[in-house]
Amino acid sequence: LLSCRLYCEEAKDPKRRSCQTVLAEALDIVVRSFAPILPHLAEEVFQYIPYKKDSEGVFRTGWINASSAWKKPGIEEAIEGACAMRDSFLGSISGKNALEYEVIIVIEPGLLFELMEALQAEETSSISQLNEIMMASQTTLLSELPKETPSDANIIKGTFLINLEGGDICEQSSYKVIARRVAKAKCPRCRRYTAESSSTPCPRCLQVLAAGKGST
């Protein structure tokens, strides 16, 4: 997920920049956490952080002070739910390359479906947060099984318990995951199977490359 965002997206794309922000925040917290027991290592790492504007040192800039903006209601549950579905998907294709598959997630209307919509607003996407978590080439989010579902399709069923507001909101939701081989070619740039031919980048990568040329 990280490598895809950092390598495949345009330099100033919000997805890439948000990924860098998370990595920077994580590094800051980790360094401050082990500073009391590994002071010399923590200080050396802190001094080499390129985006730090002060040089007072890790011990003079205070303890961990994570912003409350990082705590958004429902996000943790959405990620955990998506990871549960990903585990169901990966378990059904054990030992195979997940990028060679597209995933269809079916959830009845309810809280779990709304949480997944927060990770993927479009019905089908190859670049959404939900698809990045699923590790597939493409993910489709539906509220009912598609009519063209083959009779021999491998449908994995599962449940996920949503627990919000300290237990005030609880909902047991069921989901279905359908994995099927993608029909498109492997993009030579992002490695997802979303290209029309193996010698041509996919539409997303073509757009990023074109934007890069325009900014130079």
Coordinates of C-alpha atoms in Angstrom, one line a residue:
L1 CA 0.0 0.0 0.0
L2 CA 2.7 2.4 0.9
S3 CA 4.9 1.6 -2.0
C4 CA 2.0 2.0 -4.4
R5 CA 1.1 5.5 -3.1
L6 CA 4.7 6.7 -2.9
Y7 CA 5.8 5.4 -6.2
C8 CA 2.8 5.4 -8.4
E9 CA 1.0 8.7 -7.5
E10 CA 2.0 12.1 -8.7
A11 CA 4.5 13.9 -6.5
K12 CA 2.0 16.4 -5.1
D13 CA -1.0 14.1 -5.1
P14 CA -3.0 14.2 -1.8
K15 CA -2.8 10.4 -1.4
R16 CA 1.0 10.5 -1.7
R17 CA 1.4 13.5 0.6
S18 CA -1.0 12.0 3.2
C19 CA 1.1 8.8 3.2
Q20 CA 4.3 10.9 3.8
T21 CA 2.5 12.7 6.6
V22 CA 1.6 9.4 8.3
L23 CA 5.1 8.1 8.0
A24 CA 6.5 11.3 9.4
E25 CA 4.1 11.2 12.4
A26 CA 4.9 7.6 13.0
L27 CA 8.6 8.2 13.0
D28 CA 8.3 11.1 15.4
I29 CA 6.3 9.0 17.8
V30 CA 8.6 6.0 17.6
V31 CA 11.7 8.1 18.2
R32 CA 10.2 9.9 21.2
S33 CA 9.0 6.5 22.6
F34 CA 12.4 4.8 22.7
A35 CA 14.4 8.0 23.6
P36 CA 14.4 7.3 27.4
I37 CA 16.1 3.9 26.9
L38 CA 18.1 4.6 23.7
P39 CA 18.9 8.3 24.1
H40 CA 21.9 8.4 21.7
L41 CA 20.2 6.5 18.9
A42 CA 17.0 8.7 19.4
E43 CA 19.0 11.9 19.3
E44 CA 20.9 10.8 16.1
V45 CA 17.7 9.9 14.3
F46 CA 16.1 13.1 15.4
Q47 CA 18.9 15.2 14.1
Y48 CA 18.8 13.6 10.7
I49 CA 15.0 14.0 10.2
P50 CA 15.0 16.3 7.1
Y51 CA 11.8 18.1 7.7
K52 CA 12.5 19.2 11.3
K53 CA 13.1 23.0 11.5
D54 CA 14.5 23.1 15.0
S55 CA 17.8 21.6 16.3
E56 CA 17.1 21.6 20.0
G57 CA 17.1 17.8 20.1
V58 CA 14.5 15.2 21.0
F59 CA 14.7 15.8 24.7
R60 CA 14.1 19.5 24.5
T61 CA 11.0 19.4 22.3
G62 CA 8.6 17.6 24.6
W63 CA 7.0 14.2 24.9
I64 CA 4.6 12.6 22.4
N65 CA 1.8 15.0 21.4
A66 CA -0.3 13.4 18.8
S67 CA -3.0 15.6 17.3
S68 CA -6.7 14.8 18.1
A69 CA -7.3 15.1 14.3
W70 CA -5.9 11.6 13.9
K71 CA -8.7 10.2 15.9
K72 CA -11.8 10.1 13.6
P73 CA -14.9 8.1 14.7
G74 CA -15.4 5.0 12.6
I75 CA -12.1 5.0 10.8
E76 CA -10.5 2.3 13.0
E77 CA -13.6 0.1 12.6
A78 CA -13.7 0.7 8.8
I79 CA -10.0 -0.4 8.5
E80 CA -10.5 -3.4 10.7
G81 CA -13.6 -4.5 8.8
A82 CA -11.7 -4.1 5.5
C83 CA -8.8 -6.1 6.8
A84 CA -11.2 -8.9 7.9
M85 CA -12.6 -9.0 4.3
R86 CA -9.1 -9.0 2.9
D87 CA -8.1 -11.9 5.1
S88 CA -11.2 -13.8 3.7
F89 CA -10.1 -12.9 0.2
L90 CA -6.4 -13.9 0.6
G91 CA -7.4 -17.1 2.3
S92 CA -9.5 -18.1 -0.7
I93 CA -6.5 -17.7 -3.1
S94 CA -3.8 -19.0 -0.8
G95 CA -0.4 -18.9 -2.4
K96 CA -1.5 -16.9 -5.5
N97 CA -0.9 -13.3 -6.5
A98 CA -3.7 -11.1 -5.2
L99 CA -3.1 -8.6 -8.0
E100 CA -4.3 -11.1 -10.5
Y101 CA -7.8 -10.9 -9.0
E102 CA -10.6 -8.5 -8.8
V103 CA -12.8 -8.6 -5.7
I104 CA -16.5 -8.1 -5.3
I105 CA -17.6 -7.2 -1.8
V106 CA -21.3 -7.6 -1.0
I107 CA -22.7 -6.1 2.1
E108 CA -26.4 -5.5 2.9
P109 CA -27.3 -1.8 3.6
G110 CA -26.3 -0.8 7.1
L111 CA -23.4 0.5 9.2
L112 CA -20.7 -1.8 7.8
F113 CA -21.7 -0.8 4.2
E114 CA -21.5 2.9 5.2
L115 CA -18.0 2.4 6.7
M116 CA -16.8 0.7 3.5
E117 CA -18.2 3.6 1.5
A118 CA -15.9 5.9 3.5
L119 CA -13.0 3.9 2.0
Q120 CA -14.5 3.7 -1.5
A121 CA -17.1 6.2 -2.8
E122 CA -17.3 4.7 -6.3
E123 CA -18.9 1.3 -6.9
T124 CA -15.8 0.0 -8.6
S125 CA -12.3 1.3 -8.2
S126 CA -8.6 0.3 -8.6
I127 CA -7.2 3.2 -6.7
S128 CA -9.5 3.5 -3.7
Q129 CA -8.3 3.0 -0.1
L130 CA -10.5 -0.1 0.1
N131 CA -8.8 -1.6 -2.9
E132 CA -5.4 -0.8 -1.5
I133 CA -6.3 -2.7 1.6
M134 CA -7.7 -5.6 -0.3
M135 CA -4.5 -5.8 -2.3
A136 CA -6.4 -6.7 -5.5
S137 CA -6.3 -5.0 -8.9
Q138 CA -9.9 -3.8 -8.6
T139 CA -12.6 -3.8 -5.9
T140 CA -16.3 -3.5 -6.4
L141 CA -18.6 -2.7 -3.5
L142 CA -22.2 -3.8 -3.8
S143 CA -25.3 -4.1 -1.6
E144 CA -26.5 -7.3 -3.3
L145 CA -25.0 -10.1 -5.3
P146 CA -24.6 -9.3 -9.0
K147 CA -27.1 -11.0 -11.3
E148 CA -24.3 -12.3 -13.5
T149 CA -22.6 -14.2 -10.7
P150 CA -21.6 -17.6 -12.1
S151 CA -23.2 -20.6 -10.4
D152 CA -19.8 -22.0 -9.5
A153 CA -18.4 -18.8 -8.1
N154 CA -16.4 -19.1 -4.9
I155 CA -18.3 -16.9 -2.5
I156 CA -16.7 -16.5 0.9
K157 CA -19.0 -15.5 3.7
G158 CA -18.0 -13.8 6.9
T159 CA -19.2 -11.6 9.7
F160 CA -17.8 -8.5 11.4
L161 CA -18.8 -6.9 14.8
I162 CA -18.9 -3.1 14.7
N163 CA -18.3 -1.5 18.1
L164 CA -18.6 2.3 18.2
E165 CA -18.8 5.0 20.9
G166 CA -17.4 2.7 23.6
G167 CA -20.0 0.0 23.0
D168 CA -23.0 2.2 22.7
I169 CA -23.3 1.3 19.0
C170 CA -22.9 -2.4 18.3
E171 CA -23.9 -4.2 15.1
Q172 CA -23.1 -7.6 13.8
S173 CA -22.9 -7.4 10.0
S174 CA -22.4 -10.2 7.4
Y175 CA -20.5 -9.8 4.2
K176 CA -19.7 -11.9 1.1
V177 CA -16.4 -11.7 -0.9
I178 CA -16.2 -13.0 -4.5
A179 CA -12.7 -13.3 -6.1
R180 CA -12.3 -13.8 -9.8
R181 CA -9.4 -13.5 -12.2
V182 CA -9.0 -10.1 -13.9
A183 CA -9.3 -10.0 -17.7
K184 CA -7.0 -7.1 -18.3
A185 CA -3.2 -7.0 -18.8
K186 CA -0.5 -6.1 -16.2
C187 CA 0.5 -2.5 -16.1
P188 CA 4.3 -2.2 -16.5
R189 CA 4.3 0.7 -14.1
C190 CA 2.0 0.0 -11.1
R191 CA 1.9 -3.8 -11.6
R192 CA -1.8 -4.0 -11.3
Y193 CA -3.9 -5.8 -14.0
T194 CA -5.7 -2.7 -15.2
A195 CA -4.0 -2.0 -18.5
E196 CA -5.3 -2.7 -22.0
S197 CA -1.9 -4.3 -23.0
S198 CA 1.2 -5.3 -21.2
S199 CA 3.3 -2.8 -23.1
T200 CA 1.1 0.2 -22.2
P201 CA 0.5 1.8 -18.7
C202 CA -2.9 1.7 -17.3
P203 CA -5.2 4.8 -17.6
R204 CA -4.3 6.0 -14.0
C205 CA -0.5 5.7 -14.7
L206 CA -0.9 7.4 -18.1
Q207 CA -2.6 10.3 -16.4
V208 CA 0.1 10.6 -13.7
L209 CA 2.9 10.5 -16.3
A210 CA 1.2 13.1 -18.4
A211 CA 0.8 15.4 -15.4
G212 CA 4.5 14.9 -14.6
K213 CA 5.5 16.0 -18.0
G214 CA 3.3 19.0 -17.9
S215 CA 4.9 20.2 -14.6
T216 CA 8.5 20.0 -15.9

